[in-house]
Each structure stands twice: as C-alpha cells, then as structure tokens.
CSV table of C-alpha atoms in Angstrom, one decimal:
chain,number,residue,atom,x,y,z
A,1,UNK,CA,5.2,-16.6,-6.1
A,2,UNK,CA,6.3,-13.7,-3.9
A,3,UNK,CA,5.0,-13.6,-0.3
A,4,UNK,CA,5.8,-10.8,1.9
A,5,UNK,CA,5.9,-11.7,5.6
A,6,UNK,CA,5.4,-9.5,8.9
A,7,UNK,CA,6.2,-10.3,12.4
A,8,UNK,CA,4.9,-9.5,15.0
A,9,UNK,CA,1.7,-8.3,14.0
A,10,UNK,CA,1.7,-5.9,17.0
A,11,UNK,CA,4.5,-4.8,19.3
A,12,UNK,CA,4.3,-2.2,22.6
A,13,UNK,CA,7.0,-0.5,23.6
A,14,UNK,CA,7.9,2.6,26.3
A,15,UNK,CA,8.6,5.9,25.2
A,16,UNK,CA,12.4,6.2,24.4
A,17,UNK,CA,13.1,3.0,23.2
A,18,UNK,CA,14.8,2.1,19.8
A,19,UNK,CA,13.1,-0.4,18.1
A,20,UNK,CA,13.2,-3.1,14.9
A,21,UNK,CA,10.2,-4.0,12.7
A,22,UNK,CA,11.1,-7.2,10.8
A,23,UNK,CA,10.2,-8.1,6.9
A,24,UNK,CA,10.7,-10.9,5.2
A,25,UNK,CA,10.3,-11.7,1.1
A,26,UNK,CA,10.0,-15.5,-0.4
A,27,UNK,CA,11.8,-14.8,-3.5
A,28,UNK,CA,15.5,-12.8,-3.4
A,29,UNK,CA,15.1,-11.3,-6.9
A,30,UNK,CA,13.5,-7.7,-6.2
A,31,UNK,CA,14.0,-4.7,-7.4
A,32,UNK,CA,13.2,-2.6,-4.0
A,33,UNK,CA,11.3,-2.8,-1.4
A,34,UNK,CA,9.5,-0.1,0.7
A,35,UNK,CA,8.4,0.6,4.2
A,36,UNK,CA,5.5,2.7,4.8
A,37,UNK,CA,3.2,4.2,7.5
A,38,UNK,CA,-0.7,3.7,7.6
A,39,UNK,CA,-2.6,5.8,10.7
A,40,UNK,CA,-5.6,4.4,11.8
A,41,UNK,CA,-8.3,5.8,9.3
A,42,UNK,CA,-6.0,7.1,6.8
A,43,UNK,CA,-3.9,6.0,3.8
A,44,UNK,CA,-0.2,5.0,3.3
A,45,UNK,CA,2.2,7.1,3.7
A,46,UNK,CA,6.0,6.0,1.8
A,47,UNK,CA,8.9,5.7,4.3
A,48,UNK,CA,11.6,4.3,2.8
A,49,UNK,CA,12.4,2.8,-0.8
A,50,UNK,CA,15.7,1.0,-0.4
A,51,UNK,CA,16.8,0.1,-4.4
A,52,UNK,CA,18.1,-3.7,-4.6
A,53,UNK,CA,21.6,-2.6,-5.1
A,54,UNK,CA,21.8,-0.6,-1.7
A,55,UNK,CA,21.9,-2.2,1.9
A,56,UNK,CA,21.1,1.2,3.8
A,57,UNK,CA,18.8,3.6,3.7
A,58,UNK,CA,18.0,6.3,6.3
A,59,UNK,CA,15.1,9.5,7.2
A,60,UNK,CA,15.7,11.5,10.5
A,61,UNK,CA,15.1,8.4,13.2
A,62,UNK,CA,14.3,6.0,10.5
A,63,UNK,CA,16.8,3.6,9.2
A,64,UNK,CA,15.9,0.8,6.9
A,65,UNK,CA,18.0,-2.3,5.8
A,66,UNK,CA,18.0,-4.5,3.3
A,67,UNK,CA,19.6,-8.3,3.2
A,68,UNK,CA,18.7,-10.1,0.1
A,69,UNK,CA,20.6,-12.7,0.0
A,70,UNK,CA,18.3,-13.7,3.4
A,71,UNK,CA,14.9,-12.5,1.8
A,72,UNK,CA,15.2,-10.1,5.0
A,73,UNK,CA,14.1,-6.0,5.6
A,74,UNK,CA,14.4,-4.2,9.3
A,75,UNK,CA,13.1,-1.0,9.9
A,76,UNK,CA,15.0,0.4,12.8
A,77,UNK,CA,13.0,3.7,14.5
A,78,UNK,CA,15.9,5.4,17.3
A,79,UNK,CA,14.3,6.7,20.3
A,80,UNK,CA,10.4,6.2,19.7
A,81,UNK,CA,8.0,8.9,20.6
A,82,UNK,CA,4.1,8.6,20.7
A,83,UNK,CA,3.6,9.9,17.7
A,84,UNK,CA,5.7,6.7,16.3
A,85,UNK,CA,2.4,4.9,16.9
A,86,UNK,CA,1.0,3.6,13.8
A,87,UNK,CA,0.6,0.6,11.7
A,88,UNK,CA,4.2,0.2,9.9
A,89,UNK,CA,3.8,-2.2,5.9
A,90,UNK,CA,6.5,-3.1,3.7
A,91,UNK,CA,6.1,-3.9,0.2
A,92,UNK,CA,7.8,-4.7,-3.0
A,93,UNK,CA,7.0,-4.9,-6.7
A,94,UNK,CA,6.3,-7.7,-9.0
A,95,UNK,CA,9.2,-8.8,-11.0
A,96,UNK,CA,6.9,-9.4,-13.5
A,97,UNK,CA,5.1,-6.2,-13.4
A,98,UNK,CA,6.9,-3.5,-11.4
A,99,UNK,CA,4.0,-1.4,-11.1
A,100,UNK,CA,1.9,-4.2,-8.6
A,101,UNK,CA,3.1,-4.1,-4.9
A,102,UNK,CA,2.7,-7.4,-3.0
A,103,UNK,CA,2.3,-6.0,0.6
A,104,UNK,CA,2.8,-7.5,4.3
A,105,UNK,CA,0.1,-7.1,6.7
A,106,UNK,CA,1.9,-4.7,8.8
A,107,UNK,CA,3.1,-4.5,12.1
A,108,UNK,CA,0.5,-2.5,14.8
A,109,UNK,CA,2.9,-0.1,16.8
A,110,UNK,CA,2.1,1.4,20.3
A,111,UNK,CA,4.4,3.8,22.1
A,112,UNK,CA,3.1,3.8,25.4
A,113,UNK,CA,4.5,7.1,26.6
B,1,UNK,CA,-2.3,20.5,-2.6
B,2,UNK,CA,-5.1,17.6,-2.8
B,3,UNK,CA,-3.0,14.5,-3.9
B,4,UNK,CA,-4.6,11.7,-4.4
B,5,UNK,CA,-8.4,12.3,-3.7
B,6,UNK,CA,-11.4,9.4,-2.5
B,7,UNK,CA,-14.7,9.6,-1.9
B,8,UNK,CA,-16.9,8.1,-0.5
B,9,UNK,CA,-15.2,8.0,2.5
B,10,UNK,CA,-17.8,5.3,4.0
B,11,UNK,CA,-20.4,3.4,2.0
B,12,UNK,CA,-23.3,1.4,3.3
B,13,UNK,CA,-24.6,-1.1,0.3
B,14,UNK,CA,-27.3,-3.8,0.3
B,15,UNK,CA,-26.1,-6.9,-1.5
B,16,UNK,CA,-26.9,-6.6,-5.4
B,17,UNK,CA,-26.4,-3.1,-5.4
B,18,UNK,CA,-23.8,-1.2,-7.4
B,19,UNK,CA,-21.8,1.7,-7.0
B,20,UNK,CA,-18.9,3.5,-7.9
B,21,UNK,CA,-15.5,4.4,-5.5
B,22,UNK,CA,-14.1,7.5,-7.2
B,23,UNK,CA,-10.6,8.3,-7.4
B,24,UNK,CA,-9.0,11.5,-8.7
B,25,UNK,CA,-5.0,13.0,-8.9
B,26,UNK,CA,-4.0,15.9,-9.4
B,27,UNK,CA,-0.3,15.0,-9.9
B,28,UNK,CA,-0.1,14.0,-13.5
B,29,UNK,CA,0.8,10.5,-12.8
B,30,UNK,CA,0.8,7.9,-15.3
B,31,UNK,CA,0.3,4.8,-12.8
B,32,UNK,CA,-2.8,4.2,-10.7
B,33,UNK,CA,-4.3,1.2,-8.9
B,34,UNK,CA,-7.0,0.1,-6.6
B,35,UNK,CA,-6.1,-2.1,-3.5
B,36,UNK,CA,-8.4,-3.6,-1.1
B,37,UNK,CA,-6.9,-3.8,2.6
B,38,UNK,CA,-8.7,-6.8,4.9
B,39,UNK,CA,-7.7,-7.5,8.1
B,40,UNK,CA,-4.2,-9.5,8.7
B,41,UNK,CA,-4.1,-9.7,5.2
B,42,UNK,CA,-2.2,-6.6,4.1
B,43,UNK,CA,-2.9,-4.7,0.7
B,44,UNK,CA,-4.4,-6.7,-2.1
B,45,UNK,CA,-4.0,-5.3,-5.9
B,46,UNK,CA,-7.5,-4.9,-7.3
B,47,UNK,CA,-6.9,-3.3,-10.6
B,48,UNK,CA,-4.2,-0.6,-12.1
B,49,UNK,CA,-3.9,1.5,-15.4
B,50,UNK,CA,-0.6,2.7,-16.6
B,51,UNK,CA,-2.3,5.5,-18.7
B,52,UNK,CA,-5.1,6.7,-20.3
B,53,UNK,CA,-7.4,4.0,-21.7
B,54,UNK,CA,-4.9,1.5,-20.7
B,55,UNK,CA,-6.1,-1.0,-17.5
B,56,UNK,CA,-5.2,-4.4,-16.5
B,57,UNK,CA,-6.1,-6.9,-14.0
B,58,UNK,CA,-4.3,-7.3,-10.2
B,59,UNK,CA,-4.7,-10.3,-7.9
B,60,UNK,CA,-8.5,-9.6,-7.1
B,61,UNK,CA,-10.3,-8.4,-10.2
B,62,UNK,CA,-13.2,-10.4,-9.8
B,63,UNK,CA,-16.4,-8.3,-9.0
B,64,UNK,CA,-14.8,-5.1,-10.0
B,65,UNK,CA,-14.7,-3.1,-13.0
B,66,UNK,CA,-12.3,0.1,-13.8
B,67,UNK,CA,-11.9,2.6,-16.8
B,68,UNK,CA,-9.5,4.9,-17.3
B,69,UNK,CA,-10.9,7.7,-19.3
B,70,UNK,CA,-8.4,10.6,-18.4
B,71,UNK,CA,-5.5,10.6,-16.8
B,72,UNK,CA,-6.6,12.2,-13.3
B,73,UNK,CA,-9.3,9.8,-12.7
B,74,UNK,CA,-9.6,6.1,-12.3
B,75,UNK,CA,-13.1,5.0,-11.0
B,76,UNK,CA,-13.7,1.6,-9.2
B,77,UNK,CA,-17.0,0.1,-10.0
B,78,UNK,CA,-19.0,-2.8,-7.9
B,79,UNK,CA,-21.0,-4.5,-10.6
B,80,UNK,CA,-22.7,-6.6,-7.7
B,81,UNK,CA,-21.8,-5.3,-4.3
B,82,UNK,CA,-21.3,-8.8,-2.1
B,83,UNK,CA,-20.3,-8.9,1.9
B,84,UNK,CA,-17.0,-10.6,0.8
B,85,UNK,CA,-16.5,-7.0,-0.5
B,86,UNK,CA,-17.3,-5.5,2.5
B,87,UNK,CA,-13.4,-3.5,3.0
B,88,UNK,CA,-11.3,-0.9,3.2
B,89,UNK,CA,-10.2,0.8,-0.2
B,90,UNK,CA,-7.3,2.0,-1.4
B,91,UNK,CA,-6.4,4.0,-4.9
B,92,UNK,CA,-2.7,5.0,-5.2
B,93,UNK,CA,-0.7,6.8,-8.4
B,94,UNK,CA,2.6,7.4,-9.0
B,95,UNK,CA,4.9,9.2,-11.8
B,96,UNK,CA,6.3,6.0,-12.6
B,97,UNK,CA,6.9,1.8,-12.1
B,98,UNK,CA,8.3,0.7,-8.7
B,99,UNK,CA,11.2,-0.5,-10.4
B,100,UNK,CA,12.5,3.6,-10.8
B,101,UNK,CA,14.8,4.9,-8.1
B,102,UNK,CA,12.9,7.7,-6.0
B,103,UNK,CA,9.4,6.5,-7.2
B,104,UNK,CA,7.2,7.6,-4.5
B,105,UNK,CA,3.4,6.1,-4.4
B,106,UNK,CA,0.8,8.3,-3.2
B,107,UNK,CA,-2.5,6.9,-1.5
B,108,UNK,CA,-5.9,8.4,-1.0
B,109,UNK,CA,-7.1,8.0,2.4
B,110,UNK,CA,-9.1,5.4,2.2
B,111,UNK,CA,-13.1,4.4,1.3
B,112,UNK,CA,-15.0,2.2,3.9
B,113,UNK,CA,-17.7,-0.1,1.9
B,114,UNK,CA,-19.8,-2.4,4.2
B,115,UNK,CA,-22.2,-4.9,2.1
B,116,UNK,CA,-25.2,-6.1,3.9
C-alpha cells in the first residue's frame, strides 16, 4: 500500500533564504507525483506535476525533483518571500486507480520576514 | 471564472442530523471527488465519479453518500452526521486521470462541518 510521507511538519525560515521541502513515497511504481499549495482557509492549489519519466520540473522560484528509484520528491523554493508562507502537500495517484491521490500531510511553512 | 464552487462554507450539525455539502464545476470535467482533510493526516479520498451517473468508493466511504446526476455537480451527503465527521471538506475535478501529462486538479475552497 502506498504511503506518502512529509517531514518536517513545519519549518521557519528568514526572508531570503532558499529552501527544500522533502517527500517521500513507499512504493517506486508511480506514475507522477504533484506538489501543491493549501493557504490557511482555502483549497489546493497544483504546483508542480513531475511525470515518472522526468527528474526535473520547474515554475518561476519553484523547482521540483523527482528520485524514484529512492521513493524521494524535494521541492526547492529560491529566495523565499512572505508570501511563500503556506502549507506545501505532495501527492500521487493510485496505480490502481489513477484518478485517487494518496496525499502527505504537508509541510506548514513560515517566512518570517 | 468560478472553478470549482462549495458551499456551505461552515456547518454546525447536531449528531443524527443529515445534510448535504454541495459541489458544482463549471469546467466540463469528467473527474470529481470528495476528500476529507484532518489534522496531520493529510487528504483522505471520500468518494469520486468519473462521469455522469458513474461513482465509486475512496478510502473513507463509510457514512457518506454521493450521486452524480449531471456532470457539473457532485453532492456529498451525511446520512448520520457523527463527531468523527467533524472536518474539513474538499471536492476537486479535473479533465482527466492523474496518470495524463498536464492534468491539473482543481479544488473548491473548502467546507467546515463540526458535529456536536
């Protein structure tokens, strides 16, 4: 059974600083996995969706990796900004049933400016 | 440009009562679910339908009924609200499975149901 893993559960950091949310997978076989952005009170917002067949995928500051071979994601975010602050979940689909995400609990971020 | 619409946005139910979370697109989708988010333990999958009239069970069905009547809308029912259902609730669509490259998942904002 697929578990998706998230640590730390909460990280501070200053203003300025580069950064590296970690996720971690049970089961190698995945089609993709995704990284999104929850703000408190509201709904996900998708990130990222790095396919199984790439290692690299990147948005403005945002730079997302994939290692399957070690059941391993990072999110990297380059020079954090306040605004960064938000509650950051990675998921991937069911082999089984591509259409049900199995989620991490999420890592709370605070840039402290 | 409404996405993926909830309501409620926050619920107050006595135990035994029932109710009904609404959830309406306005994308077209094909795929939508309903998650439940509890603390430290991340989204759970409720309930999904890949179309019209089509529905299947997630990792938490139990307590929860869904229909899928049109394509837009994909209600959540509480046959017999308990506090274990006291959460937060998600319903997401998207065009297609997660398996398709580009496949983006859109989420309401969220419905806040405390049982007492």
């Amino acid at each position: 059974k697929q578990e998706v893993t998230q640590i730390p559960a909460a990280l501070s950091v200053p203003e300025g600083e580069n950064l590296v949310l970690n996720c971690s997978f049970t089961d190698s076989a995945i089609y993709n996995l995704q990284w999104f952005r929850q703000d408190p009170g509201k709904g996900l917002t998708s990130l990222l969706l790095i396919q199984s067949s790439q290692r690299e995928q990147t948005s403005g500051r945002l730079n997302a990796s994939l290692d399957k071979s070690s059941g391993r994601s990072t999110l990297y975010i380059a020079a954090s900004q306040p605004g960064d602050s938000a509650t950051y979940l990675c998921a991937v689909p069911r082999m089984d049933s591509s259409y049900k995400l199995i989620f991490g609990s999420g890592t709370r971020l605070l840039v402290r400016p | 440009n409404a996405g993926v619409t909830q309501t409620p946005k926050f619920q107050v139910l006595k135990t035994g009562q029932s109710m009904t979370l609404q959830c309406a697109q306005d994308m077209n989708h094909e795929y939508m679910s309903w998650y439940r988010q509890d603390p430290g333990m991340g989204l759970r999958l409720i309930h999904y339908s890949v179309g019209a009239g089509i529905t299947d069970q997630g990792e938490v069905p139990n307590g929860y009924n869904v229909s899928r009547s049109t394509t837009e809308d994909f209600p959540l029912r509480l046959l017999s609200a308990a506090p274990s259902q006291t959460s937060v609730y998600f319903c997401a669509s998207s065009y297609s499975s997660g398996r398709v490259a580009g496949n983006t998942i859109y989420f309401g904002e969220g419905s806040w149901l405390t049982v007492v």
